[in-house]
Coordinates of C-alpha atoms in Angstrom, one line a residue:
Chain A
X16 CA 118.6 41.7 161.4
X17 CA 118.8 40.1 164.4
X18 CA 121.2 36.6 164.2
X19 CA 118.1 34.1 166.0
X20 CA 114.3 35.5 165.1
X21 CA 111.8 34.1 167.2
X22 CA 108.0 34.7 167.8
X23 CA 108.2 36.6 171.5
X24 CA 104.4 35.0 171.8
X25 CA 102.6 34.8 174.1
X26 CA 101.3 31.9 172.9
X27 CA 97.9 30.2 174.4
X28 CA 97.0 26.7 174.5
X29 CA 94.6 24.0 175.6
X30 CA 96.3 21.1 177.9
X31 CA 96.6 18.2 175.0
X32 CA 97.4 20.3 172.2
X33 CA 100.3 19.8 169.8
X34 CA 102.5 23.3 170.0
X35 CA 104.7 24.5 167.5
X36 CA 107.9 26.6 168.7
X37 CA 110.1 27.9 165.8
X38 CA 113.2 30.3 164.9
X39 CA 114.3 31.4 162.2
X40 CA 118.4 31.9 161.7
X41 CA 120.7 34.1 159.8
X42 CA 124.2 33.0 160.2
X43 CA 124.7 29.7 158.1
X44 CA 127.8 28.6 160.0
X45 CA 125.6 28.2 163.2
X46 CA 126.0 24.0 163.7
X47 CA 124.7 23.2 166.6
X48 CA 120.8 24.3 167.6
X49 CA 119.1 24.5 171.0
X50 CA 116.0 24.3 172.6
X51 CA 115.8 26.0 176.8
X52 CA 113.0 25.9 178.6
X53 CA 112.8 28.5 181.3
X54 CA 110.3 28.7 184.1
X55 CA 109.7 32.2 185.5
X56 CA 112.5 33.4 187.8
X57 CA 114.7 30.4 186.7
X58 CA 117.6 29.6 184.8
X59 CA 117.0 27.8 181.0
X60 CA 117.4 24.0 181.6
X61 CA 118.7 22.3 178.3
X62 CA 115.5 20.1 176.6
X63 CA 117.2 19.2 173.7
X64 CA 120.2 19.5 171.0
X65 CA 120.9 18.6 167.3
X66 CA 123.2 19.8 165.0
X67 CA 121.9 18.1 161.9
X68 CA 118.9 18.3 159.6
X69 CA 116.5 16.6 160.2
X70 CA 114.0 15.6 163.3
X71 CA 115.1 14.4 166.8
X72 CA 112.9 13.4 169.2
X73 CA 112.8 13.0 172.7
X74 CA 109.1 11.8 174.6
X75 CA 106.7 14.3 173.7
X76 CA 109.2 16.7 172.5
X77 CA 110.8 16.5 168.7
X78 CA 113.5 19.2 167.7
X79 CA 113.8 19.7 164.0
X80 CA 116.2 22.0 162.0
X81 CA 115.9 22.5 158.2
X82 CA 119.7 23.8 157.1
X83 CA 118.6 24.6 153.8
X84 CA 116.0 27.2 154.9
X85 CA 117.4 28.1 158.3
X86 CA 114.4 27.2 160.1
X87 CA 114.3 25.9 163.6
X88 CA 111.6 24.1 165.1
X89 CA 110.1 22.7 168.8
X90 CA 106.8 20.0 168.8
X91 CA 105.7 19.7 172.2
X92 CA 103.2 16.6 171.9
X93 CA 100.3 16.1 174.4
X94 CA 101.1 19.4 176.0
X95 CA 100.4 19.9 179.8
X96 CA 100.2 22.9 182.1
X97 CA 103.7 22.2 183.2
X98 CA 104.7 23.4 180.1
X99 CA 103.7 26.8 180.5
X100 CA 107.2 28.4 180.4
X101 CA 109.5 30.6 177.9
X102 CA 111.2 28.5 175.2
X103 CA 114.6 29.8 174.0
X104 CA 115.9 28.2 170.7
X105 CA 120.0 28.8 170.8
X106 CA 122.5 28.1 168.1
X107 CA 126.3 27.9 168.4
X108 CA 128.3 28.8 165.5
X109 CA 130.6 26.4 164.0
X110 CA 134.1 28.2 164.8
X111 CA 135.5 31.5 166.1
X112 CA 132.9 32.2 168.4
X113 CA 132.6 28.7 168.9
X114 CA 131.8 29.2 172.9
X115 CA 129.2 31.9 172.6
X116 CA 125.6 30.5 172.4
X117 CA 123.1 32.9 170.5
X118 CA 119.8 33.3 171.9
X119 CA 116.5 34.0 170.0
X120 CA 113.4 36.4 172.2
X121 CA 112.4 33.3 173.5
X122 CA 108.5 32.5 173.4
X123 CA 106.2 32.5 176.4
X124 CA 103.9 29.1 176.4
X125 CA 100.9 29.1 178.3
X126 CA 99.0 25.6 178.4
X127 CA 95.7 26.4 180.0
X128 CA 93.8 22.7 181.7
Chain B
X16 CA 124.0 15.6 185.3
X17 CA 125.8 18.7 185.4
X18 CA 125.0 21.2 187.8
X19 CA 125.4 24.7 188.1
X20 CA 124.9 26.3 191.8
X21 CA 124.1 30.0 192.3
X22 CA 123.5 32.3 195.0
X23 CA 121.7 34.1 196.5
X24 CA 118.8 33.8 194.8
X25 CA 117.6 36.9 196.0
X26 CA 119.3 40.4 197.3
X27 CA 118.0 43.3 198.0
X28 CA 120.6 46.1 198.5
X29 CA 120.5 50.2 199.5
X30 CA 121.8 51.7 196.5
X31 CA 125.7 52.7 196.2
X32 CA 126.3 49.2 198.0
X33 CA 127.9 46.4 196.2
X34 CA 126.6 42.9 195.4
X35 CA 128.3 39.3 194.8
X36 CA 127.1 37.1 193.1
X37 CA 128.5 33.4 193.2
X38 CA 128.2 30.7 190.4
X39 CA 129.9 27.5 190.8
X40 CA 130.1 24.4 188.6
X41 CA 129.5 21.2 191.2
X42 CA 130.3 18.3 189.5
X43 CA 132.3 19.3 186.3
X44 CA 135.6 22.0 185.9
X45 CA 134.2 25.5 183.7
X46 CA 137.0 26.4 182.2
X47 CA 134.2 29.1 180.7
X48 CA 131.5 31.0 182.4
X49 CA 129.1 32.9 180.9
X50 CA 127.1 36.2 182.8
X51 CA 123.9 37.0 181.5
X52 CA 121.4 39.6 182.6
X53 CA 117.3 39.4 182.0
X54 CA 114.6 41.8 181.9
X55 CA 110.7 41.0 182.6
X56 CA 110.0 39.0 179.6
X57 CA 113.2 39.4 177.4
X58 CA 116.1 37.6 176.7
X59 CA 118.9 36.8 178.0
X60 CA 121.5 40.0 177.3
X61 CA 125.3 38.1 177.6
X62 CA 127.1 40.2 179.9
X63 CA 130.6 38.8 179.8
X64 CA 132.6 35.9 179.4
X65 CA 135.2 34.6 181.8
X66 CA 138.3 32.3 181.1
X67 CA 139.3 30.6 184.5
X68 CA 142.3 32.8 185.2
X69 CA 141.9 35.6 182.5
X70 CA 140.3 38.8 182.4
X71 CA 136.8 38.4 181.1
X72 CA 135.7 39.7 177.8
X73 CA 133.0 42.1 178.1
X74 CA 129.8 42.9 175.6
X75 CA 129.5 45.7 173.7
X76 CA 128.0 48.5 176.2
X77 CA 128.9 46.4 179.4
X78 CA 130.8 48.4 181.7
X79 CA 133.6 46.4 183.2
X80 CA 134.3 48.8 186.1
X81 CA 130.8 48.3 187.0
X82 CA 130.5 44.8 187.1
X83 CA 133.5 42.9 188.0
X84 CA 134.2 39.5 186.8
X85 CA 136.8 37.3 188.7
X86 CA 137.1 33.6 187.6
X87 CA 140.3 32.3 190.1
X88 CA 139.2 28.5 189.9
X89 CA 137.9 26.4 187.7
X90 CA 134.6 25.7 189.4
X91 CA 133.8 29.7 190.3
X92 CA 133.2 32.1 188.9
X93 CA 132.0 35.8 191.0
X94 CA 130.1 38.5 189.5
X95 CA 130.2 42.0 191.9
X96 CA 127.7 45.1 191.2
X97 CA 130.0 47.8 192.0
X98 CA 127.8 51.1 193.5
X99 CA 124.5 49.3 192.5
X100 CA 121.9 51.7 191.5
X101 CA 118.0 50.8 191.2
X102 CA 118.7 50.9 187.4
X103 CA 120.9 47.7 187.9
X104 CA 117.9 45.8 189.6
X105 CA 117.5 42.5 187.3
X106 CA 117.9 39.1 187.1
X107 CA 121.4 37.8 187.0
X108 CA 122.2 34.0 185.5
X109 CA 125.1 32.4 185.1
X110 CA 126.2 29.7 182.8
X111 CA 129.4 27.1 182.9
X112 CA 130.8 25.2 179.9
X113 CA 133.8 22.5 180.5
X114 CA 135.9 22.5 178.3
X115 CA 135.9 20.3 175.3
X116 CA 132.7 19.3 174.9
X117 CA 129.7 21.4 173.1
X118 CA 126.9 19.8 175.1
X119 CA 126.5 17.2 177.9
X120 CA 128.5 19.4 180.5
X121 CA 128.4 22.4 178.3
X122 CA 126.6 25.5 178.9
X123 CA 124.1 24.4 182.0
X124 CA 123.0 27.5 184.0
X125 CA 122.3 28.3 186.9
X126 CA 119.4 29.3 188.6
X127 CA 119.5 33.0 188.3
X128 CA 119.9 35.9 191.0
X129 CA 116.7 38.7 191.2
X130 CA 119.1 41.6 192.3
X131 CA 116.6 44.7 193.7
X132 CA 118.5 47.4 194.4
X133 CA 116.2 50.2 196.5

């Protein structure tokens, strides 16, 4: 079983649409979740960070992590064609290992206008 | 914000040659860098880690005489493709964390290498 499980897609949406990105995790001492966004032939530019339970949001864009079931989860709000990218949820463990971010498939997003 | 620079962007190379790759952190000290390779539509696959002035710690199935690590400062970091073959065409990113902090500075990428090797 891999550590971060997520969807590979590809996943197809009208422009406006709410999208739903989620992981699933393994490793319970993971304390600190991610969300990159990564455009084709690019590097993953950080969108957001928690390391709590509970929702955080950011514009369109609310993270939300559920400890308890090890879920992960990415709302993209009002969604536009400049969206259309690969989403890669991350999580760091808590200690030894501490540096090493763990990567899930990522999930190709395609907003269509 | 942070930034992490990388180049080229693009190489093309004859096979048996060897590559460099350059990551460097502008505006922040890495005391950790981070080599990742991508295939069309996968993942990121972490290559290696490298300690400014240490030997880098290689994954499982990485082979360190192949690709050479050298981190001599703390804002670059150098990745080399010894005797490139076509097999070792991919898409190279980098990654830089400064030291004590988990976010803000830490772990911004760069913007990736396309390394054809014909």
């Amino acid at each position: 079983q891999k550590e971060v499980e997520q969807d590979p897609g590809p996943l197809s949406v009208p422009e406006g649409a709410i999208v739903s990105l989620n992981c699933t995790y393994s490793n319970s001492a993971f304390q600190y979740f991610m969300w990159y966004r990564q455009y084709s032939r690019k590097g993953p530019e950080l969108l957001m960070y928690t390391y709590s339970s509970g929702n955080k949001e950011d514009g369109r864009f609310t993270a939300q992590v559920d400890k308890s079931s090890k879920y992960i989860s990415l709302f993209i709000r009002d969604s536009q064609p400049s969206d259309s990218a690969t989403y890669l949820c991350a999580n760091l463990p808590r200690r030894g290992g501490y540096n090493k971010l763990i990567f899930g498939a990522g999930t190709r997003l395609a907003v269509h206008p | 914000g942070a930034v992490v620079s990388q180049h080229p962007s693009w190489v093309i190379c004859k096979s048996g040659t060897s590559v460099k790759i350059e990551c460097r952190s502008l505006d922040f000290q890495a005391t950790t860098m981070f080599w990742y390779r991508q295939f069309p539509k996968q993942s990121l696959m972490l290559m290696a880690t490298s300690n400014e002035g240490s030997k880098a710690t290689y994954e499982q199935g990485v082979e360190k005489d192949k690709f050479l690590i050298n981190h001599a400062s703390l804002t670059l970091s150098t990745l080399t493709v010894t005797s490139a073959h076509p097999e070792d065409s991919s898409f190279y990113i980098c990654s830089a964390r400064e030291a004590g902090t988990v976010m803000n500075y830490g772990y911004t990428f760069g913007s990736g290498t396309r390394l054809t090797v014909v």
